[in-house]
Coordinates of C-alpha atoms and ligand atoms in Angstrom, one line a residue:
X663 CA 16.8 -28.7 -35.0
X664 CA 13.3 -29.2 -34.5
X665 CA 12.9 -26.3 -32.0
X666 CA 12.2 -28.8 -29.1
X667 CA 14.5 -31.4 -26.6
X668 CA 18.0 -30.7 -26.4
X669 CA 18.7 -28.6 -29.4
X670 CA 17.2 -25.7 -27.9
X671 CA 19.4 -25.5 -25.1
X672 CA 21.2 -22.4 -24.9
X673 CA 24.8 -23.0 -25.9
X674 CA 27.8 -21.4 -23.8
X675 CA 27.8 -17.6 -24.7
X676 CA 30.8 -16.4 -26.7
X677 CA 31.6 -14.5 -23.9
X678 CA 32.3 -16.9 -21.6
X679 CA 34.6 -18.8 -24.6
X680 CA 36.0 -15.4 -25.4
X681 CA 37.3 -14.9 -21.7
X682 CA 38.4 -18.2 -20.9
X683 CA 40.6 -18.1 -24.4
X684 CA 42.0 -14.4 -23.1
X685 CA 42.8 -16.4 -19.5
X686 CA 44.6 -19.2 -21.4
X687 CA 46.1 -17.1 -23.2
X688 CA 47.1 -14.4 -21.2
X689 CA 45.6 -12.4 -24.1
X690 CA 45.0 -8.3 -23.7
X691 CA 40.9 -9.2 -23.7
X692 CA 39.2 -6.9 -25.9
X693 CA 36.3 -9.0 -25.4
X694 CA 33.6 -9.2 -23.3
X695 CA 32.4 -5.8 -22.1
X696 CA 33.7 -4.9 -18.8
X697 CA 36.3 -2.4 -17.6
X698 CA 39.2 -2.8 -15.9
X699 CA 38.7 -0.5 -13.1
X700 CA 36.2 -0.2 -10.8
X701 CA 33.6 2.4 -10.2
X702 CA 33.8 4.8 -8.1
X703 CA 35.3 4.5 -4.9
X704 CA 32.4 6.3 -3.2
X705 CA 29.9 3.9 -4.4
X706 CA 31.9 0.6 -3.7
X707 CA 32.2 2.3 -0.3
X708 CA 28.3 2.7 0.5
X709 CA 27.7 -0.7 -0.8
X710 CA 30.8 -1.6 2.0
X711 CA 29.1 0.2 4.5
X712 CA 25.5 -1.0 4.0
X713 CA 27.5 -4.6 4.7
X714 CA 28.7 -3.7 7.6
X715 CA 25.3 -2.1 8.9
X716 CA 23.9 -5.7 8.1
X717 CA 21.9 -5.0 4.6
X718 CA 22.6 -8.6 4.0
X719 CA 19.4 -10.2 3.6
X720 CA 16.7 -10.7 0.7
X721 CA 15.4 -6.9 -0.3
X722 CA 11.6 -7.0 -1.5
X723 CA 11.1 -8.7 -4.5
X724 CA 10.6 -5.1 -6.7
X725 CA 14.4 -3.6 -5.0
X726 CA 14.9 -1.7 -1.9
X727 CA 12.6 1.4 -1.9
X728 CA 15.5 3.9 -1.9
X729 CA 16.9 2.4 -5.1
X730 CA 13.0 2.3 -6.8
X731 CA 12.8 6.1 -6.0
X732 CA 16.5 7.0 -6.9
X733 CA 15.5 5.0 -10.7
X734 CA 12.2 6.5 -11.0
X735 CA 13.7 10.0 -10.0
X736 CA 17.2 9.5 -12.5
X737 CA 14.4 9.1 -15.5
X738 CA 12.6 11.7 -14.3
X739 CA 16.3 14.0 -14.1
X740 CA 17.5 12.9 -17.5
X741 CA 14.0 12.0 -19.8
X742 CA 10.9 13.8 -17.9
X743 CA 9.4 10.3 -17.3
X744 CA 7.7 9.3 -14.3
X745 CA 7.6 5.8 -13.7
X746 CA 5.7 4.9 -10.5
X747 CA 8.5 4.0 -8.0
X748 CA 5.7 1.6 -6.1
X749 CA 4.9 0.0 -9.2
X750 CA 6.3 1.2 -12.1
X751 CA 10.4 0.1 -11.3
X752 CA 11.7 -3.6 -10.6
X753 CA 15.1 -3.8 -9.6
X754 CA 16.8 -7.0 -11.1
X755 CA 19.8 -8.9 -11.7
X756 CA 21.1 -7.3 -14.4
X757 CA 19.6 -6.0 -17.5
X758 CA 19.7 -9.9 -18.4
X759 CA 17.7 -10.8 -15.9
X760 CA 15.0 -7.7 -16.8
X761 CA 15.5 -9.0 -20.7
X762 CA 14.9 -12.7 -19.6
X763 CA 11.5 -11.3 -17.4
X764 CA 9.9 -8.9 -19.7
X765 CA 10.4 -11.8 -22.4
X766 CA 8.9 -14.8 -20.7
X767 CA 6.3 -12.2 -19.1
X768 CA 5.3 -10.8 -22.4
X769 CA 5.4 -13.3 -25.1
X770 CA 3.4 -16.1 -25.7
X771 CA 4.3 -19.6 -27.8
X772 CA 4.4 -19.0 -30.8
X773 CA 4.3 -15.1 -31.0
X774 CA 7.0 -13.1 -32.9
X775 CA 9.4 -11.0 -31.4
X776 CA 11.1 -8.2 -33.9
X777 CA 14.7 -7.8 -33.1
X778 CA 17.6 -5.5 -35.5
X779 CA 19.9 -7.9 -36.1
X780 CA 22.9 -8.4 -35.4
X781 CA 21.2 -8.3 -31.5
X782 CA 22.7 -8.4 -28.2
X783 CA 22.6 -12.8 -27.7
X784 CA 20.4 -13.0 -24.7
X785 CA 17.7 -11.9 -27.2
X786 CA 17.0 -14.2 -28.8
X787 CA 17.3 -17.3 -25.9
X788 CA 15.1 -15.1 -23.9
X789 CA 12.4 -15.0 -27.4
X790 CA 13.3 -18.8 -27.4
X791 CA 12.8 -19.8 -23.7
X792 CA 9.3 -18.0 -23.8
X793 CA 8.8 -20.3 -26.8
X794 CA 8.4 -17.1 -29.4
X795 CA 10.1 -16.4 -32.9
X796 CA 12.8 -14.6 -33.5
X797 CA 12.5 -12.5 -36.2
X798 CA 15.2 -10.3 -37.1
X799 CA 15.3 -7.1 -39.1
X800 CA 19.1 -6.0 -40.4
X801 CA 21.1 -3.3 -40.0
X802 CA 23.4 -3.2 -42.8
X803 CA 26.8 -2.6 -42.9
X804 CA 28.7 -0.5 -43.2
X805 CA 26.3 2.4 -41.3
X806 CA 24.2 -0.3 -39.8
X807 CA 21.2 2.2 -39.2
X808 CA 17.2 0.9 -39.1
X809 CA 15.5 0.7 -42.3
X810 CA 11.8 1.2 -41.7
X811 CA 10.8 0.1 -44.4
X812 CA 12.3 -3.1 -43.6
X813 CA 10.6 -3.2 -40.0
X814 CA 7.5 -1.9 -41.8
X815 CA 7.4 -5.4 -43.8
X816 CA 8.7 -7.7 -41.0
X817 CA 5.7 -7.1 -39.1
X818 CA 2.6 -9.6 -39.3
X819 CA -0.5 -10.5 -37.3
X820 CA 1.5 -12.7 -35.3
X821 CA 4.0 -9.7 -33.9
X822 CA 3.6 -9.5 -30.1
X823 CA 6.3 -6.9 -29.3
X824 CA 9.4 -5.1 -30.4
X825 CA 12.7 -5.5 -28.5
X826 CA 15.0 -2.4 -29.4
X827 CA 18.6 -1.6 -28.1
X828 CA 19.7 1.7 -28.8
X829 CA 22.7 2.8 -28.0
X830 CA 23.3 -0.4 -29.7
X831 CA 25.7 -3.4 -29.2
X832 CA 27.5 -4.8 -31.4
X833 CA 27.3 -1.9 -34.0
X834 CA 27.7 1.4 -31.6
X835 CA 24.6 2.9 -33.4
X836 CA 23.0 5.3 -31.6
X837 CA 19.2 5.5 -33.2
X838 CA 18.2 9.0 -33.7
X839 CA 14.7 10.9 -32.6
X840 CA 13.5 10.3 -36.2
X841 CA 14.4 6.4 -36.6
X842 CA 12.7 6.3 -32.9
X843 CA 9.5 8.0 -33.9
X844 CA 9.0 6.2 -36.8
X845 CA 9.3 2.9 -34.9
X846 CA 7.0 4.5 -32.1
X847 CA 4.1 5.3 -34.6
X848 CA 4.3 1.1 -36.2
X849 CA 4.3 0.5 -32.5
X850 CA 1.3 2.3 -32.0
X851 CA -0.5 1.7 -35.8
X852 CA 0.3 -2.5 -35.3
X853 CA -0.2 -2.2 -31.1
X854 CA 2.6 -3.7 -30.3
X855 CA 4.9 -4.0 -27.0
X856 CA 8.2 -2.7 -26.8
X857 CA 10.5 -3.7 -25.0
X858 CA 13.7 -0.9 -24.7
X859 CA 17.3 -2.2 -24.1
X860 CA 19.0 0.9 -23.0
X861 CA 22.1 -0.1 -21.0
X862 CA 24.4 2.0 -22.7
X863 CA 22.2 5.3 -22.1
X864 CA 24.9 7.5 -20.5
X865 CA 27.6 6.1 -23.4
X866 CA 26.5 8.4 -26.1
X867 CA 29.5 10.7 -27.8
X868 CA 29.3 13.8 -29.0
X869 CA 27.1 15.1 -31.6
X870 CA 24.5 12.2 -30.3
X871 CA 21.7 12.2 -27.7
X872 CA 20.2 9.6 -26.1
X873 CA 16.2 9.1 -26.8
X874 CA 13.7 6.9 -24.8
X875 CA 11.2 5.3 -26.5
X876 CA 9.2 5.4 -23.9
X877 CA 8.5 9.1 -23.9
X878 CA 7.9 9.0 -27.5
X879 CA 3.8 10.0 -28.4
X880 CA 1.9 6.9 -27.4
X881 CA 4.7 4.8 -26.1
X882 CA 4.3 4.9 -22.6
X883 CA 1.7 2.1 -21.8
X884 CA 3.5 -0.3 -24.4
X885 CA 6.9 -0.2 -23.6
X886 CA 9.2 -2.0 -20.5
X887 CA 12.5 0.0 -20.6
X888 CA 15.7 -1.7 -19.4
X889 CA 19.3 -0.4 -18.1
X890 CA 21.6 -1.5 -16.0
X891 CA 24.3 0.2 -13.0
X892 CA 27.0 -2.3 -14.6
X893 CA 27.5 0.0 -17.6
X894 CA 27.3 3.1 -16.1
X895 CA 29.1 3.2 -13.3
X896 CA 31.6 0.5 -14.0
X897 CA 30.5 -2.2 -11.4
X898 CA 29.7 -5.2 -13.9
X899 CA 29.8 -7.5 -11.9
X900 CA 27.2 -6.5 -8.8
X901 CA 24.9 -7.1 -11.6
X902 CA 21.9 -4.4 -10.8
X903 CA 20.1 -3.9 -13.1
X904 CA 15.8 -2.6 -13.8
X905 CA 12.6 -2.5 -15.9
X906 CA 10.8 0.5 -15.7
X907 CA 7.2 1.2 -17.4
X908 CA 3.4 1.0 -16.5
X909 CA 2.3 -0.5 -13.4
X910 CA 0.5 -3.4 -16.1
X911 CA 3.4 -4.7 -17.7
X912 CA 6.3 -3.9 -15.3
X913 CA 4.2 -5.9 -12.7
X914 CA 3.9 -8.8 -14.9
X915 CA 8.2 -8.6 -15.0
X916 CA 7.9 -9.0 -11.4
X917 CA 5.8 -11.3 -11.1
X918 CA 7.9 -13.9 -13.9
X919 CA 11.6 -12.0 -12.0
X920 CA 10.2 -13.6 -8.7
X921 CA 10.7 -17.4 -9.9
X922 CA 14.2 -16.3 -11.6
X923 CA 16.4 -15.1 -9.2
X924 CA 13.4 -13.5 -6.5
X925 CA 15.5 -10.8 -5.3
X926 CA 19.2 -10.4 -5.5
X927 CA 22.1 -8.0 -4.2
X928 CA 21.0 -6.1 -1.4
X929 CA 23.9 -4.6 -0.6
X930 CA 24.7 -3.3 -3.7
X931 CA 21.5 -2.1 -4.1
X932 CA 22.5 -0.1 -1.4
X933 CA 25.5 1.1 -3.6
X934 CA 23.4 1.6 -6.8
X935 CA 21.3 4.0 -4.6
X936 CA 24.5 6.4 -4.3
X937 CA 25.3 5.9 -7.6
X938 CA 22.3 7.5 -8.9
X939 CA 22.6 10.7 -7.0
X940 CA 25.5 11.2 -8.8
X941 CA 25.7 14.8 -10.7
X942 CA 25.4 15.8 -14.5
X943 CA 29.5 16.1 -14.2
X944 CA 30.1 12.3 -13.4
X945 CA 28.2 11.1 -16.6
X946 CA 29.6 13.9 -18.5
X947 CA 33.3 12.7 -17.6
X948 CA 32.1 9.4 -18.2
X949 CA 31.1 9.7 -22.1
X950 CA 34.0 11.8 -22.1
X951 CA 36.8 9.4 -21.0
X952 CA 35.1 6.6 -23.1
X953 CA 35.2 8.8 -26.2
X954 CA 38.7 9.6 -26.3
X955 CA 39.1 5.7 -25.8
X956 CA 36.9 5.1 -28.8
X957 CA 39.2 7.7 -30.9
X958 CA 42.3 5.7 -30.2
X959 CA 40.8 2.5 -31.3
X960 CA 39.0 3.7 -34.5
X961 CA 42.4 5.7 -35.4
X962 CA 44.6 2.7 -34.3
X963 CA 42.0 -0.2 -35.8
X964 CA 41.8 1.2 -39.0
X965 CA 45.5 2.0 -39.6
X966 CA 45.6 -1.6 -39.2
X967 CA 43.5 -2.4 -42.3
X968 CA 40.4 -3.3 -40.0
X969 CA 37.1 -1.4 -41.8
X970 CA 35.7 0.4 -39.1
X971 CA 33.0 2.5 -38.4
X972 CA 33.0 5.1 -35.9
X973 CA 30.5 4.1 -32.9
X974 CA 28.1 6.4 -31.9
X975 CA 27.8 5.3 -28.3
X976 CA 28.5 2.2 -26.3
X977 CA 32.1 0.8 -25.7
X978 CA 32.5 -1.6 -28.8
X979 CA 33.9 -1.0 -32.2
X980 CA 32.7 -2.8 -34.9
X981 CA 35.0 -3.7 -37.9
X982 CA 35.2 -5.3 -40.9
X983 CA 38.1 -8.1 -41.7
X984 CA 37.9 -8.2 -45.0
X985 CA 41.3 -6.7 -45.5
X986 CA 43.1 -9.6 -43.8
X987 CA 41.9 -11.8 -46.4
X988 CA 39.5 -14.0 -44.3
X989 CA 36.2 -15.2 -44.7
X990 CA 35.0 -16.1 -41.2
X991 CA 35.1 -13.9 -38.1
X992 CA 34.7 -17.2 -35.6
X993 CA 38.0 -18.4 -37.4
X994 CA 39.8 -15.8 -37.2
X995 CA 38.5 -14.6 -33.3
X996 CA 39.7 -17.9 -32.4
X997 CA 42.8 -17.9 -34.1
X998 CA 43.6 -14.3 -32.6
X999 CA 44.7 -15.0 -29.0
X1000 CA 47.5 -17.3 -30.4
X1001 CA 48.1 -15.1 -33.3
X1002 CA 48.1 -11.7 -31.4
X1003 CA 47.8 -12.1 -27.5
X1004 CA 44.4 -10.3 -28.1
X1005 CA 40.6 -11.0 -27.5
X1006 CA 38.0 -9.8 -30.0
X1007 CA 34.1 -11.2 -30.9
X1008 CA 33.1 -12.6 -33.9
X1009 CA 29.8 -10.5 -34.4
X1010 CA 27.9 -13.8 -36.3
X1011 CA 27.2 -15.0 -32.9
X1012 CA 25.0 -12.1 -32.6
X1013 CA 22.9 -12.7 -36.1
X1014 CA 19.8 -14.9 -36.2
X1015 CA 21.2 -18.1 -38.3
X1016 CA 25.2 -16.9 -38.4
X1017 CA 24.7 -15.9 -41.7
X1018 CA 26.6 -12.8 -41.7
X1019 CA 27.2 -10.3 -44.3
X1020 CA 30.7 -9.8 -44.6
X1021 CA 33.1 -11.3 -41.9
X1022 CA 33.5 -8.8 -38.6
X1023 CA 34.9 -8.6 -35.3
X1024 CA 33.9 -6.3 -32.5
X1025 CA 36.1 -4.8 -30.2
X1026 CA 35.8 -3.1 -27.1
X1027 CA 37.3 -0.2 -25.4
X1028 CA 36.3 -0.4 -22.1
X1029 CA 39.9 -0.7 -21.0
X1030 CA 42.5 1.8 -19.7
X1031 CA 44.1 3.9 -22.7
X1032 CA 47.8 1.8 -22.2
X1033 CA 45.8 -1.5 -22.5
X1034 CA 44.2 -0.1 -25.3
X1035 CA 48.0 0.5 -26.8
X1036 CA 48.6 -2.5 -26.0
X1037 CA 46.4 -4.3 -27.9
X1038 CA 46.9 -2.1 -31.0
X1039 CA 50.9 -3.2 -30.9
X1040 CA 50.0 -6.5 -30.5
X1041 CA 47.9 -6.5 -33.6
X1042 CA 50.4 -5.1 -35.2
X1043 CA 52.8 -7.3 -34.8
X1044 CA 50.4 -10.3 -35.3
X1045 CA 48.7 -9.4 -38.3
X1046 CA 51.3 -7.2 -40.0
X1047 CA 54.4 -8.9 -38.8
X1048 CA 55.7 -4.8 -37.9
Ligands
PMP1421 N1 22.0 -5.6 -23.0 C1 23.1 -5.2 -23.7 C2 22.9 -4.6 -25.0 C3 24.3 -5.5 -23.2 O1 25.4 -5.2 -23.9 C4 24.5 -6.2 -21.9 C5 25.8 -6.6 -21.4 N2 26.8 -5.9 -21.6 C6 23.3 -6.5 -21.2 C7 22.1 -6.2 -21.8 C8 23.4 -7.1 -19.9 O2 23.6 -6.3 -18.9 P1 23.9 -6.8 -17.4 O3 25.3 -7.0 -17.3 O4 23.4 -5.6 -16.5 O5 23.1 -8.0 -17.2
LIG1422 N1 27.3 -7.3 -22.5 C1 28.7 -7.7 -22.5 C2 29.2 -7.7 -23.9 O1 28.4 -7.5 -24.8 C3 28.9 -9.1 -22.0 C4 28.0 -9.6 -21.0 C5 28.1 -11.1 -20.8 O2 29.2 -11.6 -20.6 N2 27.0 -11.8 -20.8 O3 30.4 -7.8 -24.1

């Protein structure tokens, strides 16, 4: 691959492969990350309404002025920051389409772009589409947490920007305050931008706390934070999404979002705007649903010989295959639906060259607790014949 022509085009996610295998299949998908249920009923009901009260054209290009104030006024609730809802919050499509913005706004050809690998795999097409480098910095197994040091060293004169995901898919790390001022003061000694990936804020489990690096000591001007409704309220698919930050850089998101998708979702906007003035006990109940969910899969995965690792936050598991004897996650995702009637992702996809360090599979638990069973009985019987 020479990095130019038709090599570079992005490839079909392993998303989109996973789910159409779990279709064919009729496979219990432990897949791609989206629940089963919907949100809450009162949100899918003001998005309804706003339908039916004919919010069905283009919103500005920056979101409906409700939903900028209800963002702005959520990270001032839950993180004391302040971001300008005039100018400091861009609604988008998704955290992808924030990720794909604040990429192609912020990097140049030819720049470098520091990612921990493994990293979510819009990364690095977004890096690649705004003709930077990739370069990634590793999380080892089995704890996967940041080595400084490593970042430290991976850093060079051609390092434009940071792009950090905490809590963090695939692994379920949740970086702690320490980890995240360490990487706040390199931001600051080597000026770099940050760019925050923090779609998984409200799925942190107990013991954990979620940190922004944007309120970290010198952090604010250099860093675009990211989230997304999908996670947190369970609505994946209305795709709403938002960068928040400085007037400076989160105008220059806006200004690349408006040749993407413009403006998208108005009526869910609408929705989104609901969502948001939900109370502490809704995000509490949340975490709390999604951790008993994670307790079943960590106890049922590794009775089943996977290696796993407890996550931290988000709704994926992480595990190691070793114990089944195989060498390749890719071979044995693929060979799973058939094997088992269940969906899992082979984690290479989500490291820099596929190398990977030992052969893993994520799983998620975003699914109702009897799917969840499901799938563990299924693996049973698939890989242990019991
Ligand atoms: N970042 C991470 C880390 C994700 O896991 C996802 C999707 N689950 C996204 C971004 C994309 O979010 P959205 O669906 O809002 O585009
Ligand atoms: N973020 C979801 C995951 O990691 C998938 C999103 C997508 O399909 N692009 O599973």
């Amino acid at each position: 691959m020479n990095g130019s022509g038709p090599a570079r085009r992005p490839q079909t996610t392993i998303f989109t492969r996973m789910s159409a295998l779990a279709q064919r299949h009729a496979a219990v998908n432990l897949g791609q990350g989206f629940p089963d249920e919907s949100g809450p009923a009162r949100i899918v009901e003001a998005a309804a309404a706003a339908m039916r009260a004919g919010h069905n054209q283009y919103p500005p290009l920056a979101g409906i002025p409700q939903l900028r104030q209800a963002i702005s006024e959520h990270q001032r609730h839950w993180y004391g920051l302040e971001p300008d809802p005039g100018e400091g919050v861009v609604v988008t499509a998704g955290a992808t389409e924030a990720i794909a913005a604040a990429l192609l706004a912020l990097v140049e050809p030819g720049d470098e772009v520091i990612a921990f690998e493994p990293f979510y795999d819009s990364y690095k097409a977004g890096v690649e589409m705004a003709g930077g480098v990739l370069v990634p910095v590793r999380l080892e197994a089995p704890d996967y947490r940041p080595d400084l040091e490593r970042l430290r060293s991976a850093v060079t004169d051609r390092t434009r920007l940071l792009l950090v995901n905490t809590p963090h898919n695939p692994t379920g790390t949740v970086f702690d305050r320490a980890e995240l001022e360490a990487i706040a003061a390199l931001a600051v000694e080597r000026d770099l931008l940050v760019v925050t990936d923090e779609v998984y804020e409200h799925l942190v489990f107990a013991g954990r706390e979620h940190v922004p690096l944007a309120g970290l000591d010198g952090m604010w001007d250099r860093t675009v934070t990211i989230s997304s409704a999908g996670k947190t309220f369970s609505l994946t698919g209305w795709k709403i999404g938002w960068a928040t930050g400085p007037a400076a850089l989160v105008g220059r998101v806006a200004a690349v979002k408006q040749y993407l998708s413009f403006a998208s979702g108005t009526p869910f906007q609408h929705g989104i705007v609901e969502a948001l003035a939900s109370g502490e006990k809704y995000y509490r109940g949340f975490a709390a649903s999604y951790e008993r969910r994670r307790d079943l899969m960590v106890a049922g995965l590794a009775d089943l010989g996977f290696t796993v690792r407890e996550p931290e936050g988000t709704y994926f598991v992480t595990t190691g295959i070793e114990s089944f004897g195989v060498e390749d996650g890719m071979a044995f995702c693929l060979e799973l639906p058939e094997r088992c009637g269940v969906v899992a992702i082979p984690t290479q996809v989500f490291y820099a060259d596929g190398d990977v360090p030992r052969p893993e599979v994520r799983f998620t638990f975003c699914k109702p607790e009897p799917v969840l069973e499901e799938g563990l009985a299924r693996l049973r019987k698939g890989l242990r014949g019991q």
